[in-house]
Amino acid sequence: MNSNPAPPPREPQRTAESARELIELLEVLWERGRDMVSSTPVSASQLRVLYSLDRAEGISLRTLGELLGSAPPSVSRMCDRLEALGFVQRLPSPVSRRQLELHLTVHGKAYLRDLRAQREEALLAVIADMSPTSRKALLRGLTGFHEAVGGGGAAASSPARTPLKDVSSA
């Protein structure tokens, strides 16, 4: 049973509009962070592959395709490009000789670490300009959003719960 009173009719719509605007601003910050990390061209779809491999090291192409909601040929081409850049490595599976596992290379892990650091620095600069009350409200809101998406429990660490759909545009 939900103990929260029903929100006013327009409140969810206004909240969704504000979240969309925030996401658009974050996308601009994210691109700046990506530009600062490396001159290596990594598409948004390829970046989702890197994030997925960071969360589920050693998964197969098939599992990665299911996780991303993408066709095996598209996933294979993205991994080919990432392998050519030195970010991903395909290794034989210890379980099945017919399968390959996907792993981030040292270079791929360093790229993600540097990208995350640049993005966090950009966020910290913005958050530092917020009032303490606004920062607390943001934290409460983001925590609630994360929990609503399914990121609050143990099941959230499962690759199937990771919302990373639509990577077909490699």
Short mmCIF file of C-alpha atoms in Angstrom, two decimals:
data_model
loop_
_atom_site.label_atom_id
_atom_site.label_comp_id
_atom_site.label_asym_id
_atom_site.label_seq_id
_atom_site.Cartn_x
_atom_site.Cartn_y
_atom_site.Cartn_z
CA MET A 1 0.00 0.00 0.00
CA ASN A 2 1.33 3.42 -0.93
CA SER A 3 1.19 5.89 1.96
CA ASN A 4 1.99 8.88 -0.27
CA PRO A 5 -1.01 10.96 -1.31
CA ALA A 6 -1.75 11.05 -5.03
CA PRO A 7 0.22 13.81 -6.77
CA PRO A 8 -1.62 16.69 -8.40
CA PRO A 9 -2.57 15.76 -11.99
CA ARG A 10 0.13 17.89 -13.72
CA GLU A 11 2.95 17.18 -11.26
CA PRO A 12 4.18 13.96 -12.95
CA GLN A 13 4.14 15.72 -16.34
CA ARG A 14 6.13 18.71 -15.03
CA THR A 15 8.56 16.34 -13.31
CA ALA A 16 9.06 14.38 -16.54
CA GLU A 17 9.64 17.61 -18.49
CA SER A 18 12.20 18.81 -15.93
CA ALA A 19 13.95 15.42 -16.00
CA ARG A 20 14.09 15.52 -19.82
CA GLU A 21 15.60 19.00 -19.74
CA LEU A 22 18.14 17.87 -17.15
CA ILE A 23 19.08 14.86 -19.27
CA GLU A 24 19.62 17.11 -22.28
CA LEU A 25 21.93 19.34 -20.23
CA LEU A 26 23.79 16.29 -18.93
CA GLU A 27 24.26 15.06 -22.49
CA VAL A 28 26.05 18.32 -23.30
CA LEU A 29 28.26 17.93 -20.22
CA TRP A 30 28.89 14.27 -21.08
CA GLU A 31 30.03 15.13 -24.59
CA ARG A 32 32.43 17.73 -23.23
CA GLY A 33 33.83 15.10 -20.88
CA ARG A 34 34.26 12.64 -23.72
CA ASP A 35 36.05 15.22 -25.83
CA MET A 36 38.45 15.97 -22.97
CA VAL A 37 39.37 12.33 -22.31
CA SER A 38 40.49 11.18 -25.71
CA SER A 39 40.57 12.01 -29.36
CA THR A 40 39.49 8.40 -29.97
CA PRO A 41 36.05 8.47 -31.57
CA VAL A 42 33.73 6.29 -29.47
CA SER A 43 30.05 6.50 -30.36
CA ALA A 44 27.31 6.54 -27.74
CA SER A 45 26.42 2.97 -28.71
CA GLN A 46 30.01 1.83 -28.31
CA LEU A 47 30.17 3.59 -24.96
CA ARG A 48 27.13 1.59 -23.82
CA VAL A 49 29.04 -1.56 -24.78
CA LEU A 50 31.99 -0.42 -22.64
CA TYR A 51 29.68 0.30 -19.71
CA SER A 52 28.05 -3.11 -20.10
CA LEU A 53 31.38 -4.91 -20.14
CA ASP A 54 32.49 -2.93 -17.11
CA ARG A 55 29.41 -4.18 -15.24
CA ALA A 56 29.47 -7.75 -16.58
CA GLU A 57 33.05 -8.62 -17.46
CA GLY A 58 33.43 -11.80 -19.51
CA ILE A 59 29.96 -11.97 -21.05
CA SER A 60 29.41 -13.46 -24.51
CA LEU A 61 28.39 -11.57 -27.64
CA ARG A 62 24.95 -13.16 -27.42
CA THR A 63 24.47 -12.07 -23.80
CA LEU A 64 25.70 -8.58 -24.64
CA GLY A 65 23.23 -8.40 -27.53
CA GLU A 66 20.37 -9.45 -25.25
CA LEU A 67 21.45 -6.95 -22.62
CA LEU A 68 21.55 -4.12 -25.13
CA GLY A 69 18.49 -5.21 -27.10
CA SER A 70 20.50 -5.35 -30.30
CA ALA A 71 21.00 -7.88 -33.08
CA PRO A 72 24.13 -10.06 -32.92
CA PRO A 73 25.65 -8.65 -36.15
CA SER A 74 25.41 -5.08 -34.80
CA VAL A 75 26.98 -6.07 -31.49
CA SER A 76 29.73 -7.97 -33.28
CA ARG A 77 30.56 -4.94 -35.48
CA MET A 78 30.67 -2.64 -32.45
CA CYS A 79 32.99 -5.05 -30.66
CA ASP A 80 35.16 -5.26 -33.80
CA ARG A 81 35.56 -1.48 -33.74
CA LEU A 82 36.24 -1.40 -30.00
CA GLU A 83 38.76 -4.20 -30.36
CA ALA A 84 40.50 -2.26 -33.16
CA LEU A 85 40.71 0.74 -30.81
CA GLY A 86 42.26 -1.46 -28.13
CA PHE A 87 39.32 -1.12 -25.71
CA VAL A 88 37.88 -4.65 -25.92
CA GLN A 89 39.41 -8.09 -26.09
CA ARG A 90 37.77 -11.36 -27.07
CA LEU A 91 39.06 -14.37 -25.16
CA PRO A 92 38.15 -18.08 -25.32
CA SER A 93 35.60 -19.14 -22.74
CA PRO A 94 36.87 -21.59 -20.14
CA VAL A 95 33.40 -23.16 -20.15
CA SER A 96 32.84 -23.70 -23.88
CA ARG A 97 35.33 -23.85 -26.73
CA ARG A 98 32.63 -22.51 -29.06
CA GLN A 99 32.13 -19.29 -27.10
CA LEU A 100 34.19 -16.17 -26.69
CA GLU A 101 34.15 -13.88 -23.68
CA LEU A 102 34.32 -10.11 -23.97
CA HIS A 103 36.67 -8.21 -21.67
CA LEU A 104 37.73 -4.62 -21.31
CA THR A 105 41.43 -4.12 -21.89
CA VAL A 106 43.61 -2.02 -19.61
CA HIS A 107 43.22 0.76 -22.19
CA GLY A 108 39.41 0.37 -22.16
CA LYS A 109 39.28 0.48 -18.36
CA ALA A 110 41.52 3.56 -18.31
CA TYR A 111 39.28 5.27 -20.87
CA LEU A 112 36.18 4.67 -18.72
CA ARG A 113 37.98 5.74 -15.55
CA ASP A 114 39.16 9.00 -17.18
CA LEU A 115 35.75 9.63 -18.75
CA ARG A 116 33.96 9.14 -15.45
CA ALA A 117 36.44 11.42 -13.68
CA GLN A 118 35.93 14.19 -16.26
CA ARG A 119 32.17 13.86 -16.05
CA GLU A 120 32.19 13.84 -12.27
CA GLU A 121 34.36 16.96 -12.27
CA ALA A 122 31.86 18.71 -14.54
CA LEU A 123 28.98 17.66 -12.27
CA LEU A 124 30.82 18.75 -9.13
CA ALA A 125 31.35 22.21 -10.61
CA VAL A 126 27.60 22.57 -11.17
CA ILE A 127 26.57 21.00 -7.85
CA ALA A 128 28.99 23.25 -5.95
CA ASP A 129 26.97 26.24 -7.19
CA MET A 130 23.75 24.82 -5.73
CA SER A 131 22.48 25.68 -2.27
CA PRO A 132 22.78 22.95 0.40
CA THR A 133 18.99 22.62 0.40
CA SER A 134 18.92 22.12 -3.37
CA ARG A 135 21.74 19.55 -3.18
CA LYS A 136 19.83 17.56 -0.55
CA ALA A 137 16.66 17.72 -2.63
CA LEU A 138 18.59 16.59 -5.71
CA LEU A 139 20.08 13.67 -3.81
CA ARG A 140 16.65 12.65 -2.48
CA GLY A 141 15.13 12.90 -5.95
CA LEU A 142 17.93 10.97 -7.65
CA THR A 143 17.79 8.27 -4.97
CA GLY A 144 14.04 7.90 -5.47
CA PHE A 145 14.47 7.81 -9.25
CA HIS A 146 17.21 5.17 -8.98
CA GLU A 147 15.02 3.02 -6.75
CA ALA A 148 12.03 3.39 -9.10
CA VAL A 149 14.14 2.27 -12.07
CA GLY A 150 15.18 -0.77 -10.09
CA GLY A 151 18.65 0.25 -9.07
CA GLY A 152 18.14 0.01 -5.34
CA GLY A 153 18.22 -3.72 -4.68
CA ALA A 154 20.50 -6.68 -5.14
CA ALA A 155 18.80 -7.54 -8.43
CA ALA A 156 20.06 -4.25 -9.82
CA SER A 157 23.57 -5.62 -10.19
CA SER A 158 22.21 -8.28 -12.55
CA PRO A 159 22.91 -7.44 -16.21
CA ALA A 160 19.26 -8.10 -17.13
CA ARG A 161 18.16 -5.14 -14.95
CA THR A 162 20.49 -2.67 -16.65
CA PRO A 163 18.41 -0.30 -18.82
CA LEU A 164 20.74 0.09 -21.83
CA LYS A 165 18.43 -0.60 -24.76
CA ASP A 166 18.76 0.45 -28.40
CA VAL A 167 22.35 0.33 -29.50
CA SER A 168 21.64 -0.63 -33.09
CA SER A 169 22.99 2.69 -34.39
CA ALA A 170 26.68 1.90 -34.13
#
